[in-house]
Tab-separated table of C-alpha atoms and ligand atoms in Angstrom:
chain	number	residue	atom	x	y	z
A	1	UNK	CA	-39.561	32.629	15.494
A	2	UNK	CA	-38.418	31.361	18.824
A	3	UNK	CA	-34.554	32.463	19.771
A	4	UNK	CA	-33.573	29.118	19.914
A	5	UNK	CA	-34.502	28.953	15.954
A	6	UNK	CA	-32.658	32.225	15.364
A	7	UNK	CA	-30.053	31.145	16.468
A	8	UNK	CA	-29.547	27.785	14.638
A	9	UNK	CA	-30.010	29.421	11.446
A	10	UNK	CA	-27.707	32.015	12.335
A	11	UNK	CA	-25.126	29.208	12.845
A	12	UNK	CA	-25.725	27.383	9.993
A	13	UNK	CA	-25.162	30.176	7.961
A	14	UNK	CA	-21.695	30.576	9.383
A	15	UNK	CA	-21.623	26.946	8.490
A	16	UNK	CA	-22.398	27.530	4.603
A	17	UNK	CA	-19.926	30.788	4.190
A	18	UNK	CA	-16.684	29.331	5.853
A	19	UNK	CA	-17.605	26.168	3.309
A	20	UNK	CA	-17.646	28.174	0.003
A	21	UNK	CA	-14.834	30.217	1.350
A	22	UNK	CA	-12.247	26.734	1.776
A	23	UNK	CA	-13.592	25.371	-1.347
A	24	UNK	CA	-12.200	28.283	-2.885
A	25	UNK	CA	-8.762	27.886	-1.321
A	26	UNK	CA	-8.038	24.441	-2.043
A	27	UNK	CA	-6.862	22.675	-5.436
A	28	UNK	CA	-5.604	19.125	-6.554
A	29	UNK	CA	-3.138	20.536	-9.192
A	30	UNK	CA	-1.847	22.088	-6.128
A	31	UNK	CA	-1.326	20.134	-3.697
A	32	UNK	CA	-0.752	22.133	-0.939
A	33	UNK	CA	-2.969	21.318	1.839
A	34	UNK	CA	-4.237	24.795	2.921
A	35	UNK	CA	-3.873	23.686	6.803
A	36	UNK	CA	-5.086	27.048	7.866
A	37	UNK	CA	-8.504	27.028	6.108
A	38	UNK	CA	-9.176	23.070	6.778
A	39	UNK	CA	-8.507	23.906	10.343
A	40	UNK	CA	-11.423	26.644	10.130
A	41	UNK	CA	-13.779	25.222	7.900
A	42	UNK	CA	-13.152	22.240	10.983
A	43	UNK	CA	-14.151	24.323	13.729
A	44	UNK	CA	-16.787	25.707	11.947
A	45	UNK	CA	-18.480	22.790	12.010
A	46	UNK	CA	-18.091	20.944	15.016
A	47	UNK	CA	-19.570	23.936	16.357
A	48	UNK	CA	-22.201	23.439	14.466
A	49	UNK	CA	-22.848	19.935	15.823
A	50	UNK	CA	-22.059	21.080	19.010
A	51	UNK	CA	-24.776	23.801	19.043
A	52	UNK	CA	-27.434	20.756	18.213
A	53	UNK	CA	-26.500	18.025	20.503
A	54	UNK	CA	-29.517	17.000	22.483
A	55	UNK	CA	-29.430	16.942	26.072
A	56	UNK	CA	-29.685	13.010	26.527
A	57	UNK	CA	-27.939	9.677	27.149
A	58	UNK	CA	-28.185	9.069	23.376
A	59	UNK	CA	-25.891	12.320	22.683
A	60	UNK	CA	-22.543	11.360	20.583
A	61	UNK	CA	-23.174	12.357	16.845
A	62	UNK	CA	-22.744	9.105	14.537
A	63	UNK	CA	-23.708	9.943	11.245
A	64	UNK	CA	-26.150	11.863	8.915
A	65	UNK	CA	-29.404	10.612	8.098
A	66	UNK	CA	-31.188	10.149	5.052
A	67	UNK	CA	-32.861	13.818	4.807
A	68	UNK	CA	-28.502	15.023	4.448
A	69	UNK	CA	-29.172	17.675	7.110
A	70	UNK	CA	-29.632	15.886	10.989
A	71	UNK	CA	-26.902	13.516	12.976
A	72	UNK	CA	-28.028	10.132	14.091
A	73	UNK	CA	-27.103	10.071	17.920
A	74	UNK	CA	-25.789	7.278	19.655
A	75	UNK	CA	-25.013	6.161	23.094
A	76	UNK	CA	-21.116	5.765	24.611
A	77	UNK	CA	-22.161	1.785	24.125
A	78	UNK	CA	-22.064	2.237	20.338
A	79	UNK	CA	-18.661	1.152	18.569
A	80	UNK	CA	-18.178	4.706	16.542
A	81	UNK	CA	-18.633	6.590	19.923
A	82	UNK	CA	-14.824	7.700	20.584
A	83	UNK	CA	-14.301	8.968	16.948
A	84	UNK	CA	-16.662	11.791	18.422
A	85	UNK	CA	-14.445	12.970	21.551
A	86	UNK	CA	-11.348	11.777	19.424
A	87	UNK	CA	-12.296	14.271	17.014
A	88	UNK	CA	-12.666	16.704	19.748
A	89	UNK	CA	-8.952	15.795	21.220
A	90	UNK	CA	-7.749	16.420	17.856
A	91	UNK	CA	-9.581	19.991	17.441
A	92	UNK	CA	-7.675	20.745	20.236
A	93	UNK	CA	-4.426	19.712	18.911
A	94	UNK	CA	-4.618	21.496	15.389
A	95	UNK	CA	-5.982	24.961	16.933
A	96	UNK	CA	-4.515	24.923	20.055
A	97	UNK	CA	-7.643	26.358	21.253
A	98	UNK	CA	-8.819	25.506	25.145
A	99	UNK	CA	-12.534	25.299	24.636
A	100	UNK	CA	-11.940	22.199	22.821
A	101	UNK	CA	-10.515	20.479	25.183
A	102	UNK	CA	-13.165	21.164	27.612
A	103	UNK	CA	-15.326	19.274	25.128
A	104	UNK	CA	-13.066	16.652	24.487
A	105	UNK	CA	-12.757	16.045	28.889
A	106	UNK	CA	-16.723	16.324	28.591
A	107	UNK	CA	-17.431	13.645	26.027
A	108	UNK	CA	-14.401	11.385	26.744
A	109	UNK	CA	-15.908	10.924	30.260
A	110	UNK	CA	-19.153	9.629	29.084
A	111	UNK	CA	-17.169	6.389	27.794
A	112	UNK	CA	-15.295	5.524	31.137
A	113	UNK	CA	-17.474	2.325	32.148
A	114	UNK	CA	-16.791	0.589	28.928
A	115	UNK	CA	-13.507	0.207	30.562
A	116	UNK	CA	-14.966	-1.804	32.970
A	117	UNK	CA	-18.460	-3.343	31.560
A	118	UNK	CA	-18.285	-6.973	30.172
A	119	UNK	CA	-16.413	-6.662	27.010
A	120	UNK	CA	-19.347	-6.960	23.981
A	121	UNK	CA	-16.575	-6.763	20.652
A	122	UNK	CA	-13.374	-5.920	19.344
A	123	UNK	CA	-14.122	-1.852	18.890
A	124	UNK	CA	-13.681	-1.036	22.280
A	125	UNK	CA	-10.101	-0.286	21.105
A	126	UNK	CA	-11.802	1.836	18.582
A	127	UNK	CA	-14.146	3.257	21.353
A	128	UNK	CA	-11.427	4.003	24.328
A	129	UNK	CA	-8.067	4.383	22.536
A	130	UNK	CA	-9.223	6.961	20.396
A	131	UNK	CA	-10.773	9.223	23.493
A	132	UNK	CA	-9.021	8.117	26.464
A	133	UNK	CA	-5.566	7.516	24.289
A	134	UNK	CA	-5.626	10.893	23.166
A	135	UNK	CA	-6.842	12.435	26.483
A	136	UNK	CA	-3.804	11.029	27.892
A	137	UNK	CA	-1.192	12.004	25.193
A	138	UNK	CA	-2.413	15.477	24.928
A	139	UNK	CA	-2.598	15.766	28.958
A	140	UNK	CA	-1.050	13.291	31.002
A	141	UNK	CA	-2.907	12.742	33.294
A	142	UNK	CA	-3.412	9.713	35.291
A	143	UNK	CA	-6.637	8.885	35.719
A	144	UNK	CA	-6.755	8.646	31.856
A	145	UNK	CA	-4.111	6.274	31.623
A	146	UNK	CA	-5.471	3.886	34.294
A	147	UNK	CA	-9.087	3.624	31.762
A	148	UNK	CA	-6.776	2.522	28.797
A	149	UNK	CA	-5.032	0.115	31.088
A	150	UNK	CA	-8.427	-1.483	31.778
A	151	UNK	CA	-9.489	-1.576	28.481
A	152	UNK	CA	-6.579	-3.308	27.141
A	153	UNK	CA	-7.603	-6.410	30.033
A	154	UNK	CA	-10.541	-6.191	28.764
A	155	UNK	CA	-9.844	-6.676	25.374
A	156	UNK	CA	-7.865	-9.330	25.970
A	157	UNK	CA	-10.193	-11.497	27.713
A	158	UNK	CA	-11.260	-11.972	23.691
A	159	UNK	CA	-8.311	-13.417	22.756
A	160	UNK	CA	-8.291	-17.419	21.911
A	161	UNK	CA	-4.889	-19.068	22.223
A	162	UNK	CA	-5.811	-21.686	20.123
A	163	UNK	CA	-6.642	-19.828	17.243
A	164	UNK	CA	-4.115	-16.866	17.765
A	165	UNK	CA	-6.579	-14.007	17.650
A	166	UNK	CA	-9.123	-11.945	19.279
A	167	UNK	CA	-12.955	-12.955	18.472
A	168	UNK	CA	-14.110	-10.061	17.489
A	169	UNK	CA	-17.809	-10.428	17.131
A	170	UNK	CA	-18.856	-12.433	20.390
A	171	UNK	CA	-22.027	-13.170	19.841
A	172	UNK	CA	-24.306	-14.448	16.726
A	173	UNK	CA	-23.660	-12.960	13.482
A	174	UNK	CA	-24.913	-13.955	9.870
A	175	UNK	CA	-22.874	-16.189	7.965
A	176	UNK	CA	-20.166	-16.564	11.262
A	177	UNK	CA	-21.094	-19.915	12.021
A	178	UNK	CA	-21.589	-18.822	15.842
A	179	UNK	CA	-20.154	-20.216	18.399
A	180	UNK	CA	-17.128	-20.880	16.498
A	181	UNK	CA	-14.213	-17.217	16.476
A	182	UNK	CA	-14.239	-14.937	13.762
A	183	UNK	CA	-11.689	-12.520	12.842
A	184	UNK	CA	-12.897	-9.263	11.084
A	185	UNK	CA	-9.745	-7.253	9.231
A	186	UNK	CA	-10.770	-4.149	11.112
A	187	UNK	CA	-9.663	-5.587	14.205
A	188	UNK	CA	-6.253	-4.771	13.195
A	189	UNK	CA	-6.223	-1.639	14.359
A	190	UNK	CA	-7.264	-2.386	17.757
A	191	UNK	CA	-4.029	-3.862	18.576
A	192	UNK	CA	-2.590	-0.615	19.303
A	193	UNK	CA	-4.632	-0.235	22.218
A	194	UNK	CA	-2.809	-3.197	23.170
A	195	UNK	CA	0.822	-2.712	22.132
A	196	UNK	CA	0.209	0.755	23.963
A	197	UNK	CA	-0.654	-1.096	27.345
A	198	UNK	CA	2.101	-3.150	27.340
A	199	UNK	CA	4.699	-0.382	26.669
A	200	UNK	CA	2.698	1.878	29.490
A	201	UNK	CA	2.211	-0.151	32.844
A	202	UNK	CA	0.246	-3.036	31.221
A	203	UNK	CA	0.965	-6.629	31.135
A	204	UNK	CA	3.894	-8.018	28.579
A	205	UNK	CA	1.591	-11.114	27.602
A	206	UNK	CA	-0.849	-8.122	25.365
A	207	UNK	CA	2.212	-7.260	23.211
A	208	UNK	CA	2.323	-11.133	22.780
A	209	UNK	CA	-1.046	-11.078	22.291
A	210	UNK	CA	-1.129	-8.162	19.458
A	211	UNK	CA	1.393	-9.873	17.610
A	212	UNK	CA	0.003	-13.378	17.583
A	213	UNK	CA	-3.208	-11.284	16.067
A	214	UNK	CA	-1.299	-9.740	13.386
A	215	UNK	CA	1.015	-12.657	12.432
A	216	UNK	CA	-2.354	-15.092	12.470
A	217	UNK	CA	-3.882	-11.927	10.143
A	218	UNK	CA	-1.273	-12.410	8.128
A	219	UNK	CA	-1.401	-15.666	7.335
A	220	UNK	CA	-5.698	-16.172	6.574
A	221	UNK	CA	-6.735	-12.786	5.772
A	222	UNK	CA	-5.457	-12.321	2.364
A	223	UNK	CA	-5.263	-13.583	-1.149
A	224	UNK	CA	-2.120	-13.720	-3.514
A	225	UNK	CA	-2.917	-10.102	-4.552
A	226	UNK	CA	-2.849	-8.605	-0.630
A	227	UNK	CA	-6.175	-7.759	-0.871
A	228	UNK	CA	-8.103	-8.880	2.647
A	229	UNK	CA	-10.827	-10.862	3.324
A	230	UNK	CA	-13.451	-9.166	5.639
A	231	UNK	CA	-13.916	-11.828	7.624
A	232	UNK	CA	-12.338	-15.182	8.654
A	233	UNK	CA	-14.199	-17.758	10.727
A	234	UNK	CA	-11.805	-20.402	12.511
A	235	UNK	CA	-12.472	-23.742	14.738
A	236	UNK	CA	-12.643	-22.087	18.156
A	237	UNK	CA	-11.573	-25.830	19.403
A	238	UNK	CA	-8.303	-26.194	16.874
A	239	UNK	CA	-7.789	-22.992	15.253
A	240	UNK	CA	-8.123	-23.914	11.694
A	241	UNK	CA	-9.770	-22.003	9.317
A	242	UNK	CA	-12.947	-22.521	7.941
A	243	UNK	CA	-13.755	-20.064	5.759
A	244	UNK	CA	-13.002	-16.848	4.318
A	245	UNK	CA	-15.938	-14.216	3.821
A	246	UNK	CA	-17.318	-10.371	3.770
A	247	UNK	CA	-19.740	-8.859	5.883
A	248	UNK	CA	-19.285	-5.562	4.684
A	249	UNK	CA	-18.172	-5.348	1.210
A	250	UNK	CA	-19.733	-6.736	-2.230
A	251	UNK	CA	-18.573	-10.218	-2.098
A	252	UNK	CA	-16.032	-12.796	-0.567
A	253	UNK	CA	-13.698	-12.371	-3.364
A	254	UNK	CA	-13.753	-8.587	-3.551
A	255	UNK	CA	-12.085	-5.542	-1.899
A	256	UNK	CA	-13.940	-3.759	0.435
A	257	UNK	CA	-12.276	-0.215	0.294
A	258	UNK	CA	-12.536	0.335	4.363
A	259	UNK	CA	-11.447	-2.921	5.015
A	260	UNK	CA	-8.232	-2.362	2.956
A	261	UNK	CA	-7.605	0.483	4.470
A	262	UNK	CA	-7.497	-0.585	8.085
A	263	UNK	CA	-5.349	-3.527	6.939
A	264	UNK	CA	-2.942	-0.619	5.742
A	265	UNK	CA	-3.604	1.376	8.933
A	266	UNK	CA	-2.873	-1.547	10.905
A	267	UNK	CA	0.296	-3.290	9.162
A	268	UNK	CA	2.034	0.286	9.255
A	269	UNK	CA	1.357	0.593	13.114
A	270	UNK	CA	2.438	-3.150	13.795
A	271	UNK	CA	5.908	-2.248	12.416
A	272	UNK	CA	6.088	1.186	14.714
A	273	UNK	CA	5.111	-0.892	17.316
A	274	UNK	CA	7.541	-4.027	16.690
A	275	UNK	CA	10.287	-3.429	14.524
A	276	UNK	CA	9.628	-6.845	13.000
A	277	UNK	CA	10.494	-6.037	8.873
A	278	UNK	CA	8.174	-8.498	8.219
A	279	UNK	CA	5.365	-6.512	8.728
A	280	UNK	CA	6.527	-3.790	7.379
A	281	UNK	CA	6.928	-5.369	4.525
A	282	UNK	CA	3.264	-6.210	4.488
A	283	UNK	CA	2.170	-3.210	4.933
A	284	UNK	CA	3.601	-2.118	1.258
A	285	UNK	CA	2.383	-4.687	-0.279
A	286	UNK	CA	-1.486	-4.320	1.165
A	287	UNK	CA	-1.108	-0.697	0.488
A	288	UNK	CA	0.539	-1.023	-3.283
A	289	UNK	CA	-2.996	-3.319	-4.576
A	290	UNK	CA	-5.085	-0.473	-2.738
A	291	UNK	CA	-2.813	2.843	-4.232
A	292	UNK	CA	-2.824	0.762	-8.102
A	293	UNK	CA	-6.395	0.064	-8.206
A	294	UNK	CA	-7.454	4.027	-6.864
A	295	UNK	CA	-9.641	5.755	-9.186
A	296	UNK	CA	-8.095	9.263	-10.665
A	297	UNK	CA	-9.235	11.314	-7.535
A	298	UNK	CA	-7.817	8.866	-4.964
A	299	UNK	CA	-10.858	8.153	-3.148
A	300	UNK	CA	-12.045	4.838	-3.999
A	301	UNK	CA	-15.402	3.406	-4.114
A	302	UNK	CA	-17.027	1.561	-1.512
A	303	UNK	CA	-15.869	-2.005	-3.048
A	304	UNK	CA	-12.872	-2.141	-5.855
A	305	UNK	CA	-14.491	-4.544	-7.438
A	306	UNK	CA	-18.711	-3.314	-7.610
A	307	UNK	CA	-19.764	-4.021	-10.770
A	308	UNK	CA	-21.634	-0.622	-10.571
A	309	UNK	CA	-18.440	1.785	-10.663
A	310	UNK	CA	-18.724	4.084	-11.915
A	311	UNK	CA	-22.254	4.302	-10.744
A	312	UNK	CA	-21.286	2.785	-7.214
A	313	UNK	CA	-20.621	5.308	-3.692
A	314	UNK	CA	-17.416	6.034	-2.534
A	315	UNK	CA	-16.031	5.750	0.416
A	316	UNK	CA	-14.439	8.967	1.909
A	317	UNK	CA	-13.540	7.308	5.466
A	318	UNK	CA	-11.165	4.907	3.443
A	319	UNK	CA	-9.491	7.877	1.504
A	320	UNK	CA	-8.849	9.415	5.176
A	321	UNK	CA	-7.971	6.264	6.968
A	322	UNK	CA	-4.841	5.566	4.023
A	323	UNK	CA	-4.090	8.824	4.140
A	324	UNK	CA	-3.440	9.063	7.436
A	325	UNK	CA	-1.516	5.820	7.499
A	326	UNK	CA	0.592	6.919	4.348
A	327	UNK	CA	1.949	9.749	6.433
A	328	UNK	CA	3.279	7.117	8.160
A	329	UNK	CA	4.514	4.521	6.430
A	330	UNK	CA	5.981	7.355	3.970
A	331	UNK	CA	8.786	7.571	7.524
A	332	UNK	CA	9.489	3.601	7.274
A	333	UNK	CA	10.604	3.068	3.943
A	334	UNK	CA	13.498	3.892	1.501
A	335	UNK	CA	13.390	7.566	0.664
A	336	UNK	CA	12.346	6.819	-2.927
A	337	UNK	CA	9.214	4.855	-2.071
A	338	UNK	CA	8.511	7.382	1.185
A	339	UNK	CA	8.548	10.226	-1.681
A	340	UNK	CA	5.369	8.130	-3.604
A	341	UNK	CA	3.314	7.206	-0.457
A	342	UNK	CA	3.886	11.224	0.773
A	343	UNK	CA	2.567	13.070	-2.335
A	344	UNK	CA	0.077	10.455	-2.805
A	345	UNK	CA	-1.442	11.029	1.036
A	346	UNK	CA	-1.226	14.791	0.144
A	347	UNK	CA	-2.560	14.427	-3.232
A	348	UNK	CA	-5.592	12.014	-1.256
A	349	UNK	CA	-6.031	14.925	1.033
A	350	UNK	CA	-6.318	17.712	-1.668
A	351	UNK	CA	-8.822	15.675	-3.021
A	352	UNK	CA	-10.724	15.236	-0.054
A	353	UNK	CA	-10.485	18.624	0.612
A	354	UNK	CA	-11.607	19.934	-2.790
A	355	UNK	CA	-14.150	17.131	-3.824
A	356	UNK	CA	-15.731	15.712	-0.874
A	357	UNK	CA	-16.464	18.195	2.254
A	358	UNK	CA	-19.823	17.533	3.782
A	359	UNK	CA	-22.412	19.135	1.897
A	360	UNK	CA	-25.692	20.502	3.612
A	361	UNK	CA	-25.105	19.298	7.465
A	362	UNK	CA	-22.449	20.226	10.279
A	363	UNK	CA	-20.247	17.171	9.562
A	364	UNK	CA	-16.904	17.635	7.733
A	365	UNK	CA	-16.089	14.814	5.205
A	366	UNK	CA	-19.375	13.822	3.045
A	367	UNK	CA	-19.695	10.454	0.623
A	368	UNK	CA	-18.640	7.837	3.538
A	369	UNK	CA	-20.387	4.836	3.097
A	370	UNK	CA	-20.750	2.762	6.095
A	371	UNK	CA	-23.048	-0.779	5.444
A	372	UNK	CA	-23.349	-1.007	1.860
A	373	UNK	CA	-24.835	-4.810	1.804
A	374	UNK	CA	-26.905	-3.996	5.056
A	375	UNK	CA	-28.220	-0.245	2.714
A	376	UNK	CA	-27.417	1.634	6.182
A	377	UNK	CA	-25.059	4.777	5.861
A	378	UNK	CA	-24.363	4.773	2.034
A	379	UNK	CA	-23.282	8.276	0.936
A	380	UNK	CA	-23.355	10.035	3.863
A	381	UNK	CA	-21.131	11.749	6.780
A	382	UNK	CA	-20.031	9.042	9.635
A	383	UNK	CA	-17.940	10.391	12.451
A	384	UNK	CA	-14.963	8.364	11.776
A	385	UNK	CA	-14.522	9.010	8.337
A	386	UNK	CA	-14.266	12.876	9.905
A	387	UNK	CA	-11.781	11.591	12.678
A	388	UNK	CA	-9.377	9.594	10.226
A	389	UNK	CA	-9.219	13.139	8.382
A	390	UNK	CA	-8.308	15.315	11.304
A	391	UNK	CA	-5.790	12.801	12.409
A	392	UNK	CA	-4.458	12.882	8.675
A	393	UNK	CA	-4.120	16.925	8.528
A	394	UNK	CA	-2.312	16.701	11.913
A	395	UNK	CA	0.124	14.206	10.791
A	396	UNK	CA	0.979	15.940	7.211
A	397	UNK	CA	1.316	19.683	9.449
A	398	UNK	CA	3.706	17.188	11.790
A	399	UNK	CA	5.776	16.298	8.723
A	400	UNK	CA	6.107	19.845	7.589
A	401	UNK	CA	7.353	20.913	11.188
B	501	LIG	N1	-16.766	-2.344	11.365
B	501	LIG	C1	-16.128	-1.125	11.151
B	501	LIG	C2	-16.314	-0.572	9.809
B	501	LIG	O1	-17.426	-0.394	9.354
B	501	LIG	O2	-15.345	-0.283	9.178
């Protein structure tokens, strides 16, 4: 056995104790969030997948693949690739610990051109904000801040005045009736990237821009319920809409659990960014038909409304994305209703913690599922259902500070 082999197994075993070890330490009835053990059982792994990645352009882990044990790698071109040195950022931020930032520098730098490459979709505020946004909150340095600045311009060279949005998939895509703009829901949350540039040396006219997004949202994303459409496809000439339609979930009419939860994520950080009660107001309401249709362990399936569930995957990522947002909100609203949308987030992270770490690989959340209708990434680890997590933790040890 070579030392290279020795030395992986070696590591995975670390990987397998520290995971028994915070099993043990966590429970729903309590719902204490043992930080100190999540933070460990954290490290522990992203060592792990550390210790593995290959020396090549295609070197930002994505998500498990089928055999439950090896990471799919992807290049800084892929729309998931800042959860990876977002991750790292936030590793840094929960243990305090130097090496990870060296990381975080390391694989944030990788995704500098898409700063300045032809913009190819909305998730490059997914893809910069999350690395370079964090690598210049946690540092402040400039050269950090100037990337994000370009990014925003970018991204807003996809916004269409007549329709009041950005098009978020520019190119063709099935059922999006190419050339005309479609809206997806996740979108939403790349708005921050924008409201960020505008409050940090960028242009006034992308604040305009976020809102007209969000208010636009508002008005053809959602049924009488709250619950979002995935995706709306207007008349790129007039603006009106044309129809109202998934991608992702199990049909138009249902509730794709991700895609409620960025509509959460993204109503909640509208209102920190605007003030406007309006949106705040919205985001209760899309969060209230998510929280009342949640099965008993808070982590819903992939779709509310797959005629499978029980027998249907879950979606982890969309338990960590509300969770995180919750933590949130919870600040925002009357003390009463910030006491509910607290203990549920904690209750949502117990249960993440106690029910659905990654099981058999070096990633930390497992049952994410990713492209249900497409059968890509069902029931598996994906690297932002692992950042949403880390970002929740952080923000429930914030609250307790
Ligand atoms: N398109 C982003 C997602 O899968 O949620």
């Amino acid at each position: 056995m070579n030392n290279r082999i020795k030395q992986l197994i070696a590591i995975k075993s670390i990987c397998v104790s520290v995971l028994v070890t915070v099993s043990a330490c966590s429970s729903l009835r309590n719902t204490v969030i043992n930080l100190e053990a999540e933070t460990a059982y954290i490290q522990n792994q992203l060592e792990c997948t550390l210790s593995d990645i290959p020396n090549d352009k295609r070197n930002i882990p994505r998500s498990v693949l089928e055999d439950g044990r090896s990471w799919k790698y992807v290049s800084y071109q892929d729309w998931t690739s800042g959860f990876w040195s977002g991750e790292l950022w936030y590793a840094y931020e929960l243990s305090g610990q130097a090496k990870w930032k060296e990381q975080a520098e390391r694989f944030t730098k990788e995704l500098k051109p898409l700063a300045y490459e032809p913009v190819i979709d909305h998730d490059l505020g997914f893809q910069v904000f999350n690395s370079f946004g964090n690598a210049f909150r946690l540092t402040g340095e400039e050269s950090y801040r100037r990337v994000v600045l370009a990014a925003a311009d970018s991204l807003a060279t996809l916004f269409n005045p007549k329709v009041g949005t950005i098009l978020s998939w520019p190119r063709s895509v099935p059922n999006m009736e190419w050339p005309q703009h479609n809206t997806i829901i996740d979108n939403m949350i790349n708005l921050e990237l924008l409201f960020w540039a505008s409050k940090n040396g960028g242009a006034d006219s992308l604040y305009t821009i976020a809102v007209s997004h969000a208010k636009t949202t508002m008005a053809n994303h959602f049924r009488n319920d709250y619950s979002s459409y995935h995706a709306v496809v207007y008349d790129k000439e007039t603006g009106r809409r044309i129809k109202q339609v998934t991608h992702q979930g199990f049909a138009d009419n249902s509730m794709w659990a991700r895609g409620q939860s960025w509509a959460i994520y993204g109503y909640t950080m509208v209102y920190r960014e605007t003030k406007d009660p309006v949106f705040l107001d919205f985001a209760q309401k899309v969060t209230d038909v998510y929280l009342d249709r949640l099965p008993k362990d808070l982590v819903p399936y992939w779709d509310f409304d797959d005629p499978k569930i029980p027998n249907a995957p879950r979606d982890a990522s969309a338990a960590a994305v509300v969770a995180s947002a919750l933590f949130e909100l919870c600040q925002y609203v009357p003390a009463e209703k910030g006491a509910v949308y607290r203990k549920k987030a904690e209750l949502m992270l117990a249960s993440l913690a106690e029910h659905y770490h990654a099981d058999g690989n070096s990633a930390i959340l497992g049952q994410v599922t990713g492209h249900y209708p497409n059968g890509t990434e069902i029931n598996t680890s994906i690297n932002y259902g692992d950042y949403y997590y880390m970002e929740a933790l952080l923000r429930y040890k914030n609250l307790w500070k």
